Amino acid sequence: MTRSELAIFTNMCMIYDGNGNILVQDRKSKDWPGITFPGGHVEKQESFVESVTREVLEETGLTIKFPKLCGIKQFQDKNGARYIVLLYKTKHYTGDIQSSEEGEIYWIKREDLLKYPLANDFEKMVEIFESDRLSEFYYFEDDKNDWAFKLL
């Protein structure tokens, strides 16, 4: 029996300014539309930190420094691969924001986040970004073959 499995690695980064503001992206994706944080796929032979730095630059115009891994989200995709989202956060950045084809980028007050149309399950993901006690958002099939999740 092999212990390896097919996996897809992606990332997402919460950028905050220390004054109660967070950078959000209004995604234009039909698969996962709504307000979320910027991020994307890890390319072959790319480190995880370099990947999140590249994705943030491509989608926001900002160059981030010192992204801190603060959690993961994972689930099995429809092809059986483990889909892993590495969750980062940082308050260290330079540059000016600019939107991309992924969606509009703008700053909002953190306290106003729930007033926006969020991407599916994003509200629960934010708990992982902000918690010192949680580190994993795990989707699984329950006894009825429905999707359920745990925050661990």
Tab-separated table of N, CA and C in Angstrom:
chain	number	residue	atom	x	y	z
A	1	MET	N	0.830	-1.176	0.000
A	1	MET	CA	0.000	0.000	0.000
A	1	MET	C	0.883	1.251	0.000
A	2	THR	N	0.588	2.151	-0.919
A	2	THR	CA	1.363	3.386	-0.998
A	2	THR	C	0.800	4.432	-0.036
A	3	ARG	N	1.666	5.252	0.467
A	3	ARG	CA	1.238	6.308	1.382
A	3	ARG	C	1.144	7.647	0.676
A	4	SER	N	1.445	7.675	-0.612
A	4	SER	CA	1.372	8.938	-1.342
A	4	SER	C	-0.003	9.098	-1.973
A	5	GLU	N	-0.347	10.325	-2.287
A	5	GLU	CA	-1.599	10.624	-2.954
A	5	GLU	C	-1.412	11.885	-3.786
A	6	LEU	N	-2.262	12.045	-4.763
A	6	LEU	CA	-2.242	13.234	-5.592
A	6	LEU	C	-2.690	14.420	-4.755
A	7	ALA	N	-1.972	15.541	-4.876
A	7	ALA	CA	-2.322	16.738	-4.110
A	7	ALA	C	-2.191	17.978	-4.983
A	8	ILE	N	-3.045	18.940	-4.726
A	8	ILE	CA	-3.002	20.240	-5.378
A	8	ILE	C	-2.777	21.265	-4.282
A	9	PHE	N	-1.751	22.093	-4.459
A	9	PHE	CA	-1.421	23.102	-3.457
A	9	PHE	C	-1.774	24.488	-3.959
A	10	THR	N	-2.466	25.235	-3.105
A	10	THR	CA	-2.810	26.610	-3.390
A	10	THR	C	-2.522	27.436	-2.141
A	11	ASN	N	-2.741	28.743	-2.241
A	11	ASN	CA	-2.492	29.609	-1.098
A	11	ASN	C	-3.482	30.755	-1.076
A	12	MET	N	-3.534	31.422	0.055
A	12	MET	CA	-4.370	32.607	0.234
A	12	MET	C	-3.698	33.449	1.312
A	13	CYS	N	-3.779	34.777	1.166
A	13	CYS	CA	-3.092	35.643	2.122
A	13	CYS	C	-3.990	36.770	2.613
A	14	MET	N	-4.090	36.886	3.927
A	14	MET	CA	-4.772	38.011	4.557
A	14	MET	C	-3.732	39.095	4.792
A	15	ILE	N	-3.934	40.240	4.136
A	15	ILE	CA	-3.041	41.379	4.297
A	15	ILE	C	-3.791	42.411	5.123
A	16	TYR	N	-3.167	42.869	6.187
A	16	TYR	CA	-3.802	43.847	7.061
A	16	TYR	C	-2.834	44.981	7.334
A	17	ASP	N	-3.377	46.139	7.727
A	17	ASP	CA	-2.528	47.316	7.852
A	17	ASP	C	-2.236	47.748	9.279
A	18	GLY	N	-2.764	47.052	10.263
A	18	GLY	CA	-2.522	47.436	11.647
A	18	GLY	C	-3.481	48.504	12.159
A	19	ASN	N	-4.330	49.032	11.282
A	19	ASN	CA	-5.318	50.048	11.669
A	19	ASN	C	-6.744	49.520	11.546
A	20	GLY	N	-6.899	48.211	11.540
A	20	GLY	CA	-8.229	47.619	11.452
A	20	GLY	C	-8.723	47.376	10.037
A	21	ASN	N	-7.850	47.552	9.041
A	21	ASN	CA	-8.222	47.345	7.642
A	21	ASN	C	-7.632	46.053	7.106
A	22	ILE	N	-8.395	45.394	6.224
A	22	ILE	CA	-7.914	44.201	5.535
A	22	ILE	C	-8.102	44.398	4.035
A	23	LEU	N	-7.237	43.776	3.258
A	23	LEU	CA	-7.324	43.848	1.806
A	23	LEU	C	-8.164	42.676	1.314
A	24	VAL	N	-9.197	42.971	0.527
A	24	VAL	CA	-10.063	41.916	0.016
A	24	VAL	C	-10.105	41.952	-1.503
A	25	GLN	N	-10.540	40.835	-2.049
A	25	GLN	CA	-10.697	40.694	-3.493
A	25	GLN	C	-12.123	40.248	-3.766
A	26	ASP	N	-12.797	40.950	-4.667
A	26	ASP	CA	-14.131	40.551	-5.100
A	26	ASP	C	-13.946	39.654	-6.321
A	27	ARG	N	-13.863	38.361	-6.065
A	27	ARG	CA	-13.557	37.394	-7.125
A	27	ARG	C	-14.642	37.317	-8.179
A	28	LYS	N	-14.202	37.239	-9.410
A	28	LYS	CA	-15.120	37.137	-10.550
A	28	LYS	C	-15.222	35.706	-11.058
A	29	SER	N	-14.819	34.756	-10.266
A	29	SER	CA	-14.829	33.346	-10.648
A	29	SER	C	-16.227	32.754	-10.501
A	30	LYS	N	-16.643	31.977	-11.487
A	30	LYS	CA	-17.941	31.309	-11.368
A	30	LYS	C	-17.879	30.149	-10.382
A	31	ASP	N	-16.672	29.610	-10.136
A	31	ASP	CA	-16.523	28.488	-9.210
A	31	ASP	C	-16.564	28.905	-7.744
A	32	TRP	N	-16.077	30.107	-7.450
A	32	TRP	CA	-16.011	30.553	-6.052
A	32	TRP	C	-16.067	32.079	-6.020
A	33	PRO	N	-17.217	32.675	-6.381
A	33	PRO	CA	-17.322	34.137	-6.442
A	33	PRO	C	-17.547	34.754	-5.069
A	34	GLY	N	-17.220	36.027	-4.961
A	34	GLY	CA	-17.475	36.780	-3.740
A	34	GLY	C	-16.206	37.323	-3.133
A	35	ILE	N	-16.359	37.948	-1.990
A	35	ILE	CA	-15.231	38.556	-1.288
A	35	ILE	C	-14.389	37.464	-0.650
A	36	THR	N	-13.087	37.594	-0.838
A	36	THR	CA	-12.116	36.659	-0.275
A	36	THR	C	-10.771	37.380	-0.190
A	37	PHE	N	-9.719	36.639	0.134
A	37	PHE	CA	-8.369	37.181	0.129
A	37	PHE	C	-7.661	36.711	-1.143
A	38	PRO	N	-6.652	37.443	-1.591
A	38	PRO	CA	-5.929	37.030	-2.800
A	38	PRO	C	-5.130	35.749	-2.570
A	39	GLY	N	-4.870	35.049	-3.668
A	39	GLY	CA	-4.084	33.823	-3.610
A	39	GLY	C	-4.227	33.047	-4.898
A	40	GLY	N	-3.624	31.879	-4.944
A	40	GLY	CA	-3.696	31.070	-6.147
A	40	GLY	C	-2.902	29.783	-6.025
A	41	HIS	N	-2.576	29.210	-7.166
A	41	HIS	CA	-1.904	27.909	-7.210
A	41	HIS	C	-0.394	28.008	-7.035
A	42	VAL	N	0.157	27.009	-6.383
A	42	VAL	CA	1.602	26.845	-6.272
A	42	VAL	C	2.067	26.171	-7.564
A	43	GLU	N	3.038	26.764	-8.217
A	43	GLU	CA	3.567	26.210	-9.460
A	43	GLU	C	4.605	25.137	-9.160
A	44	LYS	N	4.835	24.267	-10.118
A	44	LYS	CA	5.843	23.218	-9.971
A	44	LYS	C	7.202	23.851	-9.698
A	45	GLN	N	7.924	23.303	-8.754
A	45	GLN	CA	9.261	23.739	-8.358
A	45	GLN	C	9.277	25.152	-7.788
A	46	GLU	N	8.189	25.563	-7.160
A	46	GLU	CA	8.087	26.873	-6.527
A	46	GLU	C	7.858	26.650	-5.035
A	47	SER	N	8.553	27.402	-4.206
A	47	SER	CA	8.327	27.266	-2.764
A	47	SER	C	6.959	27.843	-2.409
A	48	PHE	N	6.445	27.437	-1.276
A	48	PHE	CA	5.145	27.923	-0.852
A	48	PHE	C	5.174	29.434	-0.591
A	49	VAL	N	6.206	29.922	0.091
A	49	VAL	CA	6.317	31.356	0.391
A	49	VAL	C	6.494	32.161	-0.892
A	50	GLU	N	7.337	31.687	-1.800
A	50	GLU	CA	7.509	32.393	-3.074
A	50	GLU	C	6.205	32.396	-3.871
A	51	SER	N	5.438	31.322	-3.767
A	51	SER	CA	4.168	31.242	-4.477
A	51	SER	C	3.162	32.263	-3.960
A	52	VAL	N	2.991	32.349	-2.647
A	52	VAL	CA	2.021	33.309	-2.115
A	52	VAL	C	2.480	34.735	-2.400
A	53	THR	N	3.772	34.980	-2.355
A	53	THR	CA	4.298	36.309	-2.670
A	53	THR	C	4.012	36.667	-4.127
A	54	ARG	N	4.217	35.727	-5.026
A	54	ARG	CA	3.954	35.950	-6.452
A	54	ARG	C	2.468	36.168	-6.708
A	55	GLU	N	1.635	35.318	-6.132
A	55	GLU	CA	0.192	35.435	-6.350
A	55	GLU	C	-0.335	36.773	-5.849
A	56	VAL	N	0.103	37.199	-4.675
A	56	VAL	CA	-0.350	38.484	-4.135
A	56	VAL	C	0.082	39.619	-5.053
A	57	LEU	N	1.300	39.588	-5.534
A	57	LEU	CA	1.772	40.631	-6.449
A	57	LEU	C	0.941	40.657	-7.727
A	58	GLU	N	0.690	39.486	-8.309
A	58	GLU	CA	-0.085	39.413	-9.549
A	58	GLU	C	-1.517	39.919	-9.370
A	59	GLU	N	-2.116	39.623	-8.227
A	59	GLU	CA	-3.528	39.940	-8.036
A	59	GLU	C	-3.787	41.281	-7.374
A	60	THR	N	-2.771	41.852	-6.685
A	60	THR	CA	-3.007	43.088	-5.931
A	60	THR	C	-2.054	44.226	-6.272
A	61	GLY	N	-0.905	43.923	-6.862
A	61	GLY	CA	0.107	44.943	-7.088
A	61	GLY	C	1.020	45.158	-5.891
A	62	LEU	N	0.762	44.479	-4.786
A	62	LEU	CA	1.578	44.636	-3.579
A	62	LEU	C	2.653	43.557	-3.496
A	63	THR	N	3.810	43.961	-2.995
A	63	THR	CA	4.876	43.014	-2.683
A	63	THR	C	4.841	42.781	-1.183
A	64	ILE	N	4.538	41.545	-0.789
A	64	ILE	CA	4.468	41.234	0.636
A	64	ILE	C	5.801	40.698	1.124
A	65	LYS	N	6.016	40.867	2.423
A	65	LYS	CA	7.181	40.303	3.102
A	65	LYS	C	6.692	39.570	4.337
A	66	PHE	N	7.467	38.612	4.760
A	66	PHE	CA	7.239	37.879	5.998
A	66	PHE	C	5.850	37.257	6.110
A	67	PRO	N	5.346	36.607	5.048
A	67	PRO	CA	4.047	35.948	5.201
A	67	PRO	C	4.164	34.821	6.227
A	68	LYS	N	3.237	34.820	7.160
A	68	LYS	CA	3.250	33.810	8.230
A	68	LYS	C	2.178	32.768	7.941
A	69	LEU	N	2.580	31.510	7.897
A	69	LEU	CA	1.635	30.420	7.723
A	69	LEU	C	0.783	30.336	8.984
A	70	CYS	N	-0.538	30.497	8.827
A	70	CYS	CA	-1.408	30.526	10.003
A	70	CYS	C	-2.461	29.424	9.978
A	71	GLY	N	-2.471	28.605	8.919
A	71	GLY	CA	-3.425	27.515	8.883
A	71	GLY	C	-3.524	26.894	7.504
A	72	ILE	N	-4.394	25.893	7.392
A	72	ILE	CA	-4.644	25.233	6.114
A	72	ILE	C	-6.137	24.946	5.983
A	73	LYS	N	-6.548	24.828	4.749
A	73	LYS	CA	-7.877	24.327	4.416
A	73	LYS	C	-7.632	23.141	3.506
A	74	GLN	N	-8.391	22.073	3.685
A	74	GLN	CA	-8.193	20.919	2.815
A	74	GLN	C	-9.484	20.154	2.591
A	75	PHE	N	-9.521	19.513	1.418
A	75	PHE	CA	-10.655	18.668	1.038
A	75	PHE	C	-10.227	17.793	-0.129
A	76	GLN	N	-10.983	16.771	-0.412
A	76	GLN	CA	-10.740	15.935	-1.587
A	76	GLN	C	-11.519	16.551	-2.741
A	77	ASP	N	-10.857	16.767	-3.882
A	77	ASP	CA	-11.581	17.329	-5.018
A	77	ASP	C	-12.347	16.228	-5.742
A	78	LYS	N	-13.085	16.592	-6.791
A	78	LYS	CA	-13.950	15.626	-7.474
A	78	LYS	C	-13.177	14.513	-8.166
A	79	ASN	N	-11.859	14.705	-8.347
A	79	ASN	CA	-11.017	13.667	-8.955
A	79	ASN	C	-10.256	12.853	-7.914
A	80	GLY	N	-10.524	13.128	-6.637
A	80	GLY	CA	-9.876	12.372	-5.574
A	80	GLY	C	-8.562	12.947	-5.083
A	81	ALA	N	-8.123	14.066	-5.647
A	81	ALA	CA	-6.884	14.691	-5.185
A	81	ALA	C	-7.153	15.468	-3.899
A	82	ARG	N	-6.168	15.521	-3.042
A	82	ARG	CA	-6.276	16.341	-1.836
A	82	ARG	C	-5.970	17.782	-2.240
A	83	TYR	N	-6.926	18.668	-2.044
A	83	TYR	CA	-6.796	20.081	-2.402
A	83	TYR	C	-6.443	20.829	-1.124
A	84	ILE	N	-5.262	21.432	-1.110
A	84	ILE	CA	-4.739	22.070	0.094
A	84	ILE	C	-4.550	23.559	-0.163
A	85	VAL	N	-5.145	24.374	0.698
A	85	VAL	CA	-4.980	25.821	0.644
A	85	VAL	C	-4.144	26.221	1.857
A	86	LEU	N	-2.952	26.735	1.611
A	86	LEU	CA	-2.085	27.214	2.679
A	86	LEU	C	-2.491	28.645	3.006
A	87	LEU	N	-2.826	28.901	4.249
A	87	LEU	CA	-3.329	30.205	4.667
A	87	LEU	C	-2.208	31.018	5.321
A	88	TYR	N	-1.965	32.187	4.769
A	88	TYR	CA	-0.917	33.090	5.253
A	88	TYR	C	-1.534	34.412	5.672
A	89	LYS	N	-0.785	35.155	6.485
A	89	LYS	CA	-1.164	36.529	6.787
A	89	LYS	C	0.103	37.362	6.964
A	90	THR	N	-0.044	38.653	6.680
A	90	THR	CA	1.071	39.579	6.857
A	90	THR	C	0.564	41.004	6.940
A	91	LYS	N	1.330	41.832	7.616
A	91	LYS	CA	1.065	43.270	7.630
A	91	LYS	C	2.229	44.017	6.972
A	92	HIS	N	3.134	43.278	6.371
A	92	HIS	CA	4.325	43.858	5.750
A	92	HIS	C	4.170	43.831	4.234
A	93	TYR	N	4.075	44.988	3.637
A	93	TYR	CA	3.879	45.078	2.189
A	93	TYR	C	4.363	46.435	1.688
A	94	THR	N	4.658	46.488	0.398
A	94	THR	CA	4.982	47.742	-0.279
A	94	THR	C	4.224	47.773	-1.595
A	95	GLY	N	4.058	48.965	-2.138
A	95	GLY	CA	3.405	49.118	-3.428
A	95	GLY	C	2.030	49.728	-3.299
A	96	ASP	N	1.387	49.882	-4.427
A	96	ASP	CA	0.042	50.434	-4.504
A	96	ASP	C	-0.896	49.370	-5.053
A	97	ILE	N	-2.086	49.288	-4.474
A	97	ILE	CA	-3.008	48.244	-4.918
A	97	ILE	C	-3.513	48.518	-6.334
A	98	GLN	N	-3.677	47.423	-7.059
A	98	GLN	CA	-4.281	47.468	-8.383
A	98	GLN	C	-5.023	46.159	-8.589
A	99	SER	N	-6.198	46.261	-9.153
A	99	SER	CA	-7.013	45.074	-9.390
A	99	SER	C	-6.462	44.295	-10.571
A	100	SER	N	-6.889	43.056	-10.689
A	100	SER	CA	-6.461	42.190	-11.782
A	100	SER	C	-7.695	41.532	-12.393
A	101	GLU	N	-7.461	40.672	-13.362
A	101	GLU	CA	-8.575	39.930	-13.972
A	101	GLU	C	-9.238	38.979	-12.978
A	102	GLU	N	-8.568	38.686	-11.862
A	102	GLU	CA	-9.142	37.815	-10.826
A	102	GLU	C	-10.288	38.498	-10.094
A	103	GLY	N	-10.235	39.853	-10.023
A	103	GLY	CA	-11.289	40.588	-9.341
A	103	GLY	C	-10.796	41.913	-8.801
A	104	GLU	N	-11.747	42.717	-8.365
A	104	GLU	CA	-11.426	44.036	-7.824
A	104	GLU	C	-10.796	43.891	-6.438
A	105	ILE	N	-9.771	44.710	-6.185
A	105	ILE	CA	-9.049	44.706	-4.914
A	105	ILE	C	-9.331	46.016	-4.192
A	106	TYR	N	-9.630	45.937	-2.880
A	106	TYR	CA	-9.811	47.162	-2.108
A	106	TYR	C	-9.690	46.865	-0.614
A	107	TRP	N	-9.437	47.938	0.136
A	107	TRP	CA	-9.333	47.854	1.586
A	107	TRP	C	-10.715	48.042	2.195
A	108	ILE	N	-10.996	47.281	3.241
A	108	ILE	CA	-12.212	47.482	4.029
A	108	ILE	C	-11.849	47.393	5.507
A	109	LYS	N	-12.721	47.920	6.340
A	109	LYS	CA	-12.572	47.739	7.776
A	109	LYS	C	-12.898	46.281	8.095
A	110	ARG	N	-12.085	45.654	8.904
A	110	ARG	CA	-12.334	44.255	9.267
A	110	ARG	C	-13.722	44.089	9.868
A	111	GLU	N	-14.122	45.028	10.670
A	111	GLU	CA	-15.423	44.942	11.327
A	111	GLU	C	-16.595	44.966	10.341
A	112	ASP	N	-16.350	45.407	9.104
A	112	ASP	CA	-17.405	45.472	8.090
A	112	ASP	C	-17.438	44.260	7.165
A	113	LEU	N	-16.559	43.306	7.355
A	113	LEU	CA	-16.437	42.177	6.429
A	113	LEU	C	-17.772	41.474	6.170
A	114	LEU	N	-18.543	41.234	7.194
A	114	LEU	CA	-19.783	40.472	7.037
A	114	LEU	C	-20.889	41.244	6.314
A	115	LYS	N	-20.652	42.503	6.021
A	115	LYS	CA	-21.615	43.303	5.258
A	115	LYS	C	-21.468	43.077	3.750
A	116	TYR	N	-20.435	42.357	3.346
A	116	TYR	CA	-20.147	42.118	1.933
A	116	TYR	C	-20.603	40.721	1.522
A	117	PRO	N	-20.846	40.510	0.219
A	117	PRO	CA	-21.185	39.161	-0.257
A	117	PRO	C	-19.920	38.295	-0.293
A	118	LEU	N	-19.781	37.429	0.661
A	118	LEU	CA	-18.576	36.615	0.818
A	118	LEU	C	-18.616	35.374	-0.062
A	119	ALA	N	-17.440	34.911	-0.468
A	119	ALA	CA	-17.332	33.620	-1.140
A	119	ALA	C	-17.825	32.541	-0.179
A	120	ASN	N	-18.332	31.460	-0.738
A	120	ASN	CA	-18.850	30.351	0.060
A	120	ASN	C	-17.817	29.897	1.083
A	121	ASP	N	-18.188	29.765	2.315
A	121	ASP	CA	-17.398	29.295	3.465
A	121	ASP	C	-16.272	30.242	3.881
A	122	PHE	N	-16.167	31.408	3.240
A	122	PHE	CA	-15.073	32.323	3.570
A	122	PHE	C	-15.174	32.846	5.000
A	123	GLU	N	-16.374	33.074	5.487
A	123	GLU	CA	-16.532	33.561	6.858
A	123	GLU	C	-15.878	32.602	7.848
A	124	LYS	N	-16.059	31.296	7.644
A	124	LYS	CA	-15.438	30.299	8.523
A	124	LYS	C	-13.922	30.245	8.333
A	125	MET	N	-13.465	30.459	7.107
A	125	MET	CA	-12.017	30.471	6.853
A	125	MET	C	-11.339	31.596	7.629
A	126	VAL	N	-12.005	32.741	7.727
A	126	VAL	CA	-11.437	33.886	8.445
A	126	VAL	C	-11.157	33.519	9.896
A	127	GLU	N	-11.955	32.635	10.466
A	127	GLU	CA	-11.702	32.185	11.837
A	127	GLU	C	-10.317	31.555	11.955
A	128	ILE	N	-9.905	30.818	10.952
A	128	ILE	CA	-8.572	30.200	10.973
A	128	ILE	C	-7.491	31.274	10.885
A	129	PHE	N	-7.666	32.252	9.994
A	129	PHE	CA	-6.685	33.338	9.860
A	129	PHE	C	-6.492	34.092	11.172
A	130	GLU	N	-7.560	34.262	11.936
A	130	GLU	CA	-7.503	35.139	13.106
A	130	GLU	C	-7.333	34.416	14.437
A	131	SER	N	-7.427	33.112	14.461
A	131	SER	CA	-7.380	32.372	15.718
A	131	SER	C	-5.964	31.917	16.071
A	132	ASP	N	-5.658	31.988	17.344
A	132	ASP	CA	-4.406	31.412	17.837
A	132	ASP	C	-4.599	29.949	18.219
A	133	ARG	N	-5.848	29.483	18.233
A	133	ARG	CA	-6.148	28.116	18.667
A	133	ARG	C	-6.562	27.192	17.531
A	134	LEU	N	-6.947	27.767	16.393
A	134	LEU	CA	-7.364	26.961	15.247
A	134	LEU	C	-6.293	27.014	14.165
A	135	SER	N	-6.126	25.906	13.445
A	135	SER	CA	-5.143	25.899	12.361
A	135	SER	C	-5.607	25.135	11.123
A	136	GLU	N	-6.795	24.522	11.188
A	136	GLU	CA	-7.220	23.711	10.048
A	136	GLU	C	-8.720	23.823	9.807
A	137	PHE	N	-9.061	23.964	8.533
A	137	PHE	CA	-10.435	23.927	8.035
A	137	PHE	C	-10.489	22.666	7.190
A	138	TYR	N	-11.221	21.658	7.646
A	138	TYR	CA	-11.198	20.340	7.016
A	138	TYR	C	-12.584	19.941	6.548
A	139	TYR	N	-12.744	19.764	5.228
A	139	TYR	CA	-13.982	19.250	4.652
A	139	TYR	C	-13.901	17.736	4.533
A	140	PHE	N	-15.020	17.067	4.798
A	140	PHE	CA	-15.085	15.613	4.680
A	140	PHE	C	-16.513	15.217	4.318
A	141	GLU	N	-16.681	14.005	3.858
A	141	GLU	CA	-18.023	13.482	3.583
A	141	GLU	C	-18.545	12.832	4.849
A	142	ASP	N	-19.766	13.206	5.241
A	142	ASP	CA	-20.359	12.638	6.447
A	142	ASP	C	-21.037	11.298	6.124
A	143	ASP	N	-21.752	10.746	7.079
A	143	ASP	CA	-22.414	9.444	6.923
A	143	ASP	C	-23.441	9.413	5.798
A	144	LYS	N	-23.956	10.576	5.425
A	144	LYS	CA	-24.975	10.669	4.369
A	144	LYS	C	-24.364	11.084	3.022
A	145	ASN	N	-23.043	11.035	2.933
A	145	ASN	CA	-22.308	11.458	1.740
A	145	ASN	C	-22.518	12.928	1.405
A	146	ASP	N	-22.813	13.724	2.419
A	146	ASP	CA	-22.904	15.170	2.268
A	146	ASP	C	-21.588	15.784	2.769
A	147	TRP	N	-21.277	16.973	2.273
A	147	TRP	CA	-20.070	17.653	2.726
A	147	TRP	C	-20.318	18.274	4.097
A	148	ALA	N	-19.392	18.071	4.980
A	148	ALA	CA	-19.384	18.681	6.290
A	148	ALA	C	-17.972	19.215	6.528
A	149	PHE	N	-17.802	20.028	7.539
A	149	PHE	CA	-16.453	20.517	7.825
A	149	PHE	C	-16.228	20.613	9.316
A	150	LYS	N	-14.949	20.643	9.650
A	150	LYS	CA	-14.508	20.836	11.031
A	150	LYS	C	-13.494	21.964	11.039
A	151	LEU	N	-13.522	22.770	12.072
A	151	LEU	CA	-12.457	23.731	12.337
A	151	LEU	C	-11.654	23.135	13.476
A	152	LEU	N	-10.388	22.885	13.221
A	152	LEU	CA	-9.535	22.203	14.206
A	152	LEU	C	-8.348	23.073	14.594
